[in-house]
Amino acid sequence: MAMDYVNAFWVGGLICALVQILMEKTKMMPGRIMVLLVCLGAVISAVGLYEPFMEYAGAGAGVPLLGYGNILMKGVKEAIDKDGFIGLFKGGFTNGAVGCSAALVFGYLASLFFKPKMKS
C-alpha cells in the first residue's frame, strides 16, 4: 500500500521534471507541450501500454495530461466497439467531458475568489 504512494510520487514527479526540462531547453510553447502530452498519452493507450503503466504508477500516471490522453483514447475505443465508425468522433467527447467541465467550473470558481489579470 505504501509503495503505491511512492510509485505515484516518483512517476508523477519524473513526468513533471521531464516536461520542465522540455520547456526550459526547447522553444516549444506551453500549449504545444500540453497537446504533445495528451497525444502521447493517447498513443501509449492505443498500443496497450497505458493500463500496465497506470496499474504501476496509479495517480502518478493518471493525473498528468498523459492520463487525459488515455481517457480520450479509452472513450474512442469503447464508442467504436459500441457505435462503429461514428464512435471515432464521439467517444473522446463522451469520456473527456467530465474533466473539461470540472476545469471550467473550478476555473470560474477560482476567478470569483481571486482577481484574474491578463499577463503584460
Tab-separated table of N, CA and C in Angstrom:
chain	number	residue	atom	x	y	z
A	1	MET	N	0.819	-1.197	0.000
A	1	MET	CA	0.000	0.000	0.000
A	1	MET	C	0.863	1.261	0.000
A	2	ALA	N	1.871	1.296	0.859
A	2	ALA	CA	2.743	2.474	0.928
A	2	ALA	C	3.535	2.638	-0.367
A	3	MET	N	3.885	1.525	-1.013
A	3	MET	CA	4.625	1.611	-2.268
A	3	MET	C	3.775	2.238	-3.371
A	4	ASP	N	2.448	2.107	-3.287
A	4	ASP	CA	1.583	2.760	-4.267
A	4	ASP	C	1.794	4.269	-4.239
A	5	TYR	N	1.898	4.821	-3.049
A	5	TYR	CA	2.114	6.265	-2.912
A	5	TYR	C	3.503	6.663	-3.414
A	6	VAL	N	4.491	5.846	-3.104
A	6	VAL	CA	5.861	6.127	-3.545
A	6	VAL	C	5.941	6.086	-5.062
A	7	ASN	N	5.354	5.063	-5.669
A	7	ASN	CA	5.385	4.956	-7.132
A	7	ASN	C	4.639	6.106	-7.793
A	8	ALA	N	3.482	6.475	-7.242
A	8	ALA	CA	2.742	7.611	-7.795
A	8	ALA	C	3.565	8.888	-7.698
A	9	PHE	N	4.240	9.072	-6.576
A	9	PHE	CA	5.035	10.271	-6.361
A	9	PHE	C	6.217	10.362	-7.322
A	10	TRP	N	6.984	9.281	-7.444
A	10	TRP	CA	8.182	9.393	-8.268
A	10	TRP	C	7.846	9.397	-9.757
A	11	VAL	N	6.818	8.663	-10.189
A	11	VAL	CA	6.453	8.670	-11.614
A	11	VAL	C	5.864	10.023	-11.996
A	12	GLY	N	4.941	10.540	-11.184
A	12	GLY	CA	4.374	11.861	-11.461
A	12	GLY	C	5.440	12.941	-11.439
A	13	GLY	N	6.349	12.854	-10.480
A	13	GLY	CA	7.450	13.813	-10.396
A	13	GLY	C	8.383	13.734	-11.593
A	14	LEU	N	8.653	12.516	-12.056
A	14	LEU	CA	9.509	12.343	-13.229
A	14	LEU	C	8.857	12.939	-14.475
A	15	ILE	N	7.559	12.706	-14.638
A	15	ILE	CA	6.841	13.288	-15.781
A	15	ILE	C	6.937	14.811	-15.732
A	16	CYS	N	6.682	15.383	-14.562
A	16	CYS	CA	6.744	16.836	-14.415
A	16	CYS	C	8.154	17.368	-14.656
A	17	ALA	N	9.162	16.658	-14.159
A	17	ALA	CA	10.548	17.095	-14.359
A	17	ALA	C	10.930	17.052	-15.835
A	18	LEU	N	10.519	15.984	-16.531
A	18	LEU	CA	10.836	15.891	-17.959
A	18	LEU	C	10.150	16.995	-18.757
A	19	VAL	N	8.925	17.306	-18.397
A	19	VAL	CA	8.208	18.394	-19.077
A	19	VAL	C	8.881	19.730	-18.775
A	20	GLN	N	9.319	19.924	-17.545
A	20	GLN	CA	10.014	21.166	-17.199
A	20	GLN	C	11.308	21.302	-17.992
A	21	ILE	N	12.048	20.214	-18.142
A	21	ILE	CA	13.277	20.241	-18.953
A	21	ILE	C	12.933	20.573	-20.399
A	22	LEU	N	11.870	19.971	-20.920
A	22	LEU	CA	11.422	20.256	-22.289
A	22	LEU	C	11.089	21.733	-22.449
A	23	MET	N	10.438	22.320	-21.459
A	23	MET	CA	10.087	23.739	-21.530
A	23	MET	C	11.323	24.630	-21.469
A	24	GLU	N	12.297	24.240	-20.650
A	24	GLU	CA	13.489	25.070	-20.472
A	24	GLU	C	14.470	24.959	-21.638
A	25	LYS	N	14.597	23.764	-22.215
A	25	LYS	CA	15.641	23.518	-23.208
A	25	LYS	C	15.173	23.659	-24.659
A	26	THR	N	13.882	23.821	-24.875
A	26	THR	CA	13.383	23.999	-26.238
A	26	THR	C	12.614	25.311	-26.307
A	27	LYS	N	12.250	25.683	-27.515
A	27	LYS	CA	11.461	26.898	-27.692
A	27	LYS	C	9.979	26.576	-27.857
A	28	MET	N	9.596	25.357	-27.456
A	28	MET	CA	8.189	24.974	-27.567
A	28	MET	C	7.349	25.784	-26.589
A	29	MET	N	6.200	26.220	-27.058
A	29	MET	CA	5.265	26.959	-26.218
A	29	MET	C	4.543	25.966	-25.295
A	30	PRO	N	4.134	26.413	-24.112
A	30	PRO	CA	3.464	25.513	-23.170
A	30	PRO	C	2.224	24.832	-23.747
A	31	GLY	N	1.455	25.540	-24.556
A	31	GLY	CA	0.271	24.930	-25.161
A	31	GLY	C	0.618	23.761	-26.057
A	32	ARG	N	1.691	23.881	-26.801
A	32	ARG	CA	2.124	22.783	-27.676
A	32	ARG	C	2.636	21.599	-26.867
A	33	ILE	N	3.284	21.874	-25.762
A	33	ILE	CA	3.756	20.797	-24.893
A	33	ILE	C	2.558	20.064	-24.295
A	34	MET	N	1.523	20.811	-23.916
A	34	MET	CA	0.327	20.176	-23.364
A	34	MET	C	-0.337	19.283	-24.406
A	35	VAL	N	-0.425	19.758	-25.638
A	35	VAL	CA	-1.002	18.943	-26.712
A	35	VAL	C	-0.138	17.710	-26.951
A	36	LEU	N	1.170	17.877	-26.916
A	36	LEU	CA	2.087	16.750	-27.081
A	36	LEU	C	1.846	15.688	-26.010
A	37	LEU	N	1.652	16.112	-24.765
A	37	LEU	CA	1.414	15.169	-23.679
A	37	LEU	C	0.098	14.414	-23.853
A	38	VAL	N	-0.955	15.120	-24.234
A	38	VAL	CA	-2.248	14.464	-24.445
A	38	VAL	C	-2.132	13.457	-25.582
A	39	CYS	N	-1.504	13.858	-26.678
A	39	CYS	CA	-1.346	12.947	-27.827
A	39	CYS	C	-0.470	11.756	-27.466
A	40	LEU	N	0.592	11.988	-26.704
A	40	LEU	CA	1.462	10.895	-26.277
A	40	LEU	C	0.701	9.913	-25.399
A	41	GLY	N	-0.118	10.422	-24.497
A	41	GLY	CA	-0.950	9.551	-23.665
A	41	GLY	C	-1.919	8.730	-24.490
A	42	ALA	N	-2.489	9.349	-25.532
A	42	ALA	CA	-3.418	8.629	-26.409
A	42	ALA	C	-2.694	7.537	-27.189
A	43	VAL	N	-1.500	7.828	-27.670
A	43	VAL	CA	-0.728	6.837	-28.433
A	43	VAL	C	-0.312	5.676	-27.527
A	44	ILE	N	0.157	5.979	-26.334
A	44	ILE	CA	0.542	4.922	-25.398
A	44	ILE	C	-0.668	4.051	-25.065
A	45	SER	N	-1.830	4.682	-24.935
A	45	SER	CA	-3.063	3.938	-24.671
A	45	SER	C	-3.451	3.076	-25.869
A	46	ALA	N	-3.295	3.622	-27.066
A	46	ALA	CA	-3.687	2.897	-28.289
A	46	ALA	C	-2.866	1.626	-28.479
A	47	VAL	N	-1.608	1.654	-28.087
A	47	VAL	CA	-0.771	0.459	-28.247
A	47	VAL	C	-0.875	-0.485	-27.043
A	48	GLY	N	-1.713	-0.113	-26.065
A	48	GLY	CA	-1.995	-1.013	-24.955
A	48	GLY	C	-1.019	-0.972	-23.797
A	49	LEU	N	-0.199	0.073	-23.713
A	49	LEU	CA	0.789	0.147	-22.646
A	49	LEU	C	0.354	1.021	-21.475
A	50	TYR	N	-0.727	1.780	-21.642
A	50	TYR	CA	-1.093	2.711	-20.578
A	50	TYR	C	-1.700	2.013	-19.364
A	51	GLU	N	-2.479	0.969	-19.586
A	51	GLU	CA	-3.098	0.277	-18.439
A	51	GLU	C	-2.059	-0.324	-17.496
A	52	PRO	N	-1.032	-1.039	-18.006
A	52	PRO	CA	0.007	-1.521	-17.071
A	52	PRO	C	0.756	-0.368	-16.390
A	53	PHE	N	0.960	0.721	-17.125
A	53	PHE	CA	1.613	1.909	-16.577
A	53	PHE	C	0.766	2.504	-15.450
A	54	MET	N	-0.552	2.590	-15.649
A	54	MET	CA	-1.463	3.107	-14.623
A	54	MET	C	-1.509	2.176	-13.413
A	55	GLU	N	-1.472	0.887	-13.671
A	55	GLU	CA	-1.502	-0.075	-12.573
A	55	GLU	C	-0.272	0.081	-11.677
A	56	TYR	N	0.867	0.363	-12.287
A	56	TYR	CA	2.098	0.531	-11.521
A	56	TYR	C	2.148	1.895	-10.829
A	57	ALA	N	1.830	2.964	-11.573
A	57	ALA	CA	2.055	4.317	-11.069
A	57	ALA	C	0.817	4.969	-10.468
A	58	GLY	N	-0.351	4.419	-10.654
A	58	GLY	CA	-1.567	4.988	-10.072
A	58	GLY	C	-1.797	6.427	-10.489
A	59	ALA	N	-2.011	7.299	-9.501
A	59	ALA	CA	-2.294	8.706	-9.778
A	59	ALA	C	-1.110	9.407	-10.430
A	60	GLY	N	0.086	8.898	-10.259
A	60	GLY	CA	1.254	9.491	-10.903
A	60	GLY	C	1.182	9.406	-12.409
A	61	ALA	N	0.431	8.445	-12.915
A	61	ALA	CA	0.233	8.308	-14.356
A	61	ALA	C	-1.128	8.837	-14.791
A	62	GLY	N	-2.091	8.872	-13.884
A	62	GLY	CA	-3.447	9.252	-14.257
A	62	GLY	C	-3.733	10.732	-14.189
A	63	VAL	N	-3.032	11.452	-13.329
A	63	VAL	CA	-3.334	12.867	-13.129
A	63	VAL	C	-2.702	13.775	-14.177
A	64	PRO	N	-1.457	13.555	-14.606
A	64	PRO	CA	-0.892	14.457	-15.624
A	64	PRO	C	-1.656	14.362	-16.944
A	65	LEU	N	-1.311	15.220	-17.870
A	65	LEU	CA	-2.014	15.264	-19.156
A	65	LEU	C	-1.891	13.970	-19.948
A	66	LEU	N	-0.903	13.165	-19.660
A	66	LEU	CA	-0.828	11.851	-20.296
A	66	LEU	C	-2.087	11.049	-19.972
A	67	GLY	N	-2.551	11.163	-18.750
A	67	GLY	CA	-3.754	10.457	-18.324
A	67	GLY	C	-4.991	10.933	-19.058
A	68	TYR	N	-5.036	12.219	-19.392
A	68	TYR	CA	-6.179	12.741	-20.140
A	68	TYR	C	-6.201	12.145	-21.552
A	69	GLY	N	-5.035	12.008	-22.160
A	69	GLY	CA	-4.960	11.355	-23.471
A	69	GLY	C	-5.434	9.917	-23.396
A	70	ASN	N	-5.093	9.237	-22.313
A	70	ASN	CA	-5.554	7.864	-22.104
A	70	ASN	C	-7.071	7.816	-21.984
A	71	ILE	N	-7.639	8.744	-21.236
A	71	ILE	CA	-9.096	8.789	-21.072
A	71	ILE	C	-9.780	9.012	-22.418
A	72	LEU	N	-9.245	9.923	-23.219
A	72	LEU	CA	-9.830	10.181	-24.538
A	72	LEU	C	-9.774	8.934	-25.417
A	73	MET	N	-8.632	8.276	-25.436
A	73	MET	CA	-8.475	7.086	-26.283
A	73	MET	C	-9.356	5.950	-25.794
A	74	LYS	N	-9.474	5.802	-24.498
A	74	LYS	CA	-10.337	4.763	-23.946
A	74	LYS	C	-11.788	5.002	-24.381
A	75	GLY	N	-12.221	6.253	-24.363
A	75	GLY	CA	-13.574	6.592	-24.809
A	75	GLY	C	-13.782	6.302	-26.278
A	76	VAL	N	-12.774	6.588	-27.085
A	76	VAL	CA	-12.867	6.318	-28.524
A	76	VAL	C	-12.970	4.813	-28.766
A	77	LYS	N	-12.139	4.026	-28.080
A	77	LYS	CA	-12.188	2.567	-28.251
A	77	LYS	C	-13.562	2.013	-27.888
A	78	GLU	N	-14.102	2.446	-26.738
A	78	GLU	CA	-15.415	1.962	-26.299
A	78	GLU	C	-16.514	2.366	-27.275
A	79	ALA	N	-16.469	3.603	-27.749
A	79	ALA	CA	-17.507	4.087	-28.659
A	79	ALA	C	-17.434	3.400	-30.018
A	80	ILE	N	-16.229	3.092	-30.482
A	80	ILE	CA	-16.100	2.376	-31.758
A	80	ILE	C	-16.667	0.973	-31.612
A	81	ASP	N	-16.388	0.311	-30.491
A	81	ASP	CA	-16.940	-1.026	-30.266
A	81	ASP	C	-18.467	-0.997	-30.214
A	82	LYS	N	-19.013	0.062	-29.637
A	82	LYS	CA	-20.464	0.162	-29.467
A	82	LYS	C	-21.173	0.701	-30.705
A	83	ASP	N	-20.641	1.793	-31.298
A	83	ASP	CA	-21.348	2.515	-32.361
A	83	ASP	C	-20.696	2.419	-33.732
A	84	GLY	N	-19.578	1.746	-33.831
A	84	GLY	CA	-18.904	1.649	-35.117
A	84	GLY	C	-18.127	2.914	-35.453
A	85	PHE	N	-18.099	3.248	-36.729
A	85	PHE	CA	-17.277	4.350	-37.229
A	85	PHE	C	-17.606	5.685	-36.565
A	86	ILE	N	-18.865	5.967	-36.304
A	86	ILE	CA	-19.245	7.250	-35.701
A	86	ILE	C	-18.666	7.401	-34.296
A	87	GLY	N	-18.361	6.281	-33.628
A	87	GLY	CA	-17.745	6.317	-32.312
A	87	GLY	C	-16.369	6.955	-32.325
A	88	LEU	N	-15.724	6.933	-33.478
A	88	LEU	CA	-14.421	7.576	-33.635
A	88	LEU	C	-14.512	9.062	-33.312
A	89	PHE	N	-15.647	9.658	-33.620
A	89	PHE	CA	-15.819	11.095	-33.435
A	89	PHE	C	-16.451	11.475	-32.099
A	90	LYS	N	-17.243	10.592	-31.507
A	90	LYS	CA	-17.935	10.972	-30.285
A	90	LYS	C	-17.357	10.373	-29.008
A	91	GLY	N	-16.542	9.354	-29.102
A	91	GLY	CA	-16.028	8.677	-27.910
A	91	GLY	C	-15.154	9.547	-27.035
A	92	GLY	N	-14.268	10.326	-27.640
A	92	GLY	CA	-13.392	11.200	-26.858
A	92	GLY	C	-14.165	12.284	-26.141
A	93	PHE	N	-15.193	12.813	-26.807
A	93	PHE	CA	-16.013	13.846	-26.172
A	93	PHE	C	-16.759	13.294	-24.969
A	94	THR	N	-17.287	12.094	-25.120
A	94	THR	CA	-18.059	11.483	-24.041
A	94	THR	C	-17.188	11.260	-22.808
A	95	ASN	N	-16.027	10.677	-22.990
A	95	ASN	CA	-15.158	10.392	-21.843
A	95	ASN	C	-14.458	11.638	-21.305
A	96	GLY	N	-14.154	12.583	-22.169
A	96	GLY	CA	-13.416	13.766	-21.738
A	96	GLY	C	-14.273	14.886	-21.189
A	97	ALA	N	-15.598	14.756	-21.316
A	97	ALA	CA	-16.486	15.854	-20.928
A	97	ALA	C	-16.406	16.177	-19.440
A	98	VAL	N	-16.287	15.173	-18.602
A	98	VAL	CA	-16.263	15.422	-17.152
A	98	VAL	C	-15.029	16.235	-16.771
A	99	GLY	N	-13.876	15.857	-17.298
A	99	GLY	CA	-12.646	16.592	-16.991
A	99	GLY	C	-12.688	18.028	-17.479
A	100	CYS	N	-13.190	18.235	-18.685
A	100	CYS	CA	-13.298	19.594	-19.229
A	100	CYS	C	-14.295	20.419	-18.428
A	101	SER	N	-15.416	19.827	-18.097
A	101	SER	CA	-16.429	20.540	-17.317
A	101	SER	C	-15.888	20.928	-15.948
A	102	ALA	N	-15.183	20.015	-15.306
A	102	ALA	CA	-14.607	20.313	-13.994
A	102	ALA	C	-13.601	21.455	-14.096
A	103	ALA	N	-12.766	21.447	-15.126
A	103	ALA	CA	-11.786	22.518	-15.305
A	103	ALA	C	-12.477	23.869	-15.483
A	104	LEU	N	-13.552	23.896	-16.260
A	104	LEU	CA	-14.283	25.151	-16.466
A	104	LEU	C	-14.938	25.634	-15.175
A	105	VAL	N	-15.609	24.732	-14.466
A	105	VAL	CA	-16.315	25.119	-13.235
A	105	VAL	C	-15.323	25.590	-12.177
A	106	PHE	N	-14.256	24.828	-11.950
A	106	PHE	CA	-13.302	25.213	-10.916
A	106	PHE	C	-12.503	26.456	-11.307
A	107	GLY	N	-12.237	26.619	-12.601
A	107	GLY	CA	-11.583	27.844	-13.067
A	107	GLY	C	-12.459	29.062	-12.819
A	108	TYR	N	-13.754	28.914	-13.088
A	108	TYR	CA	-14.688	30.011	-12.835
A	108	TYR	C	-14.774	30.320	-11.343
A	109	LEU	N	-14.883	29.282	-10.522
A	109	LEU	CA	-14.952	29.497	-9.076
A	109	LEU	C	-13.685	30.184	-8.556
A	110	ALA	N	-12.540	29.791	-9.072
A	110	ALA	CA	-11.288	30.430	-8.655
A	110	ALA	C	-11.285	31.901	-9.048
A	111	SER	N	-11.868	32.228	-10.208
A	111	SER	CA	-11.899	33.627	-10.638
A	111	SER	C	-12.803	34.477	-9.753
A	112	LEU	N	-13.759	33.852	-9.069
A	112	LEU	CA	-14.622	34.595	-8.152
A	112	LEU	C	-13.883	34.985	-6.876
A	113	PHE	N	-12.931	34.145	-6.454
A	113	PHE	CA	-12.216	34.391	-5.212
A	113	PHE	C	-10.939	35.205	-5.394
A	114	PHE	N	-10.380	35.187	-6.591
A	114	PHE	CA	-9.138	35.896	-6.866
A	114	PHE	C	-9.386	36.924	-7.954
A	115	LYS	N	-8.488	37.844	-8.102
A	115	LYS	CA	-8.614	38.890	-9.119
A	115	LYS	C	-7.784	38.510	-10.351
A	116	PRO	N	-8.425	37.893	-11.344
A	116	PRO	CA	-7.653	37.498	-12.533
A	116	PRO	C	-7.201	38.717	-13.322
A	117	LYS	N	-5.989	38.639	-13.863
A	117	LYS	CA	-5.430	39.727	-14.678
A	117	LYS	C	-4.801	39.124	-15.918
A	118	MET	N	-4.749	39.891	-16.954
A	118	MET	CA	-4.042	39.488	-18.165
A	118	MET	C	-2.547	39.691	-17.940
A	119	LYS	N	-1.747	38.813	-18.520
A	119	LYS	CA	-0.300	38.988	-18.442
A	119	LYS	C	0.089	40.171	-19.306
A	120	SER	N	1.079	40.936	-18.857
A	120	SER	CA	1.515	42.061	-19.679
A	120	SER	C	2.933	41.876	-20.152
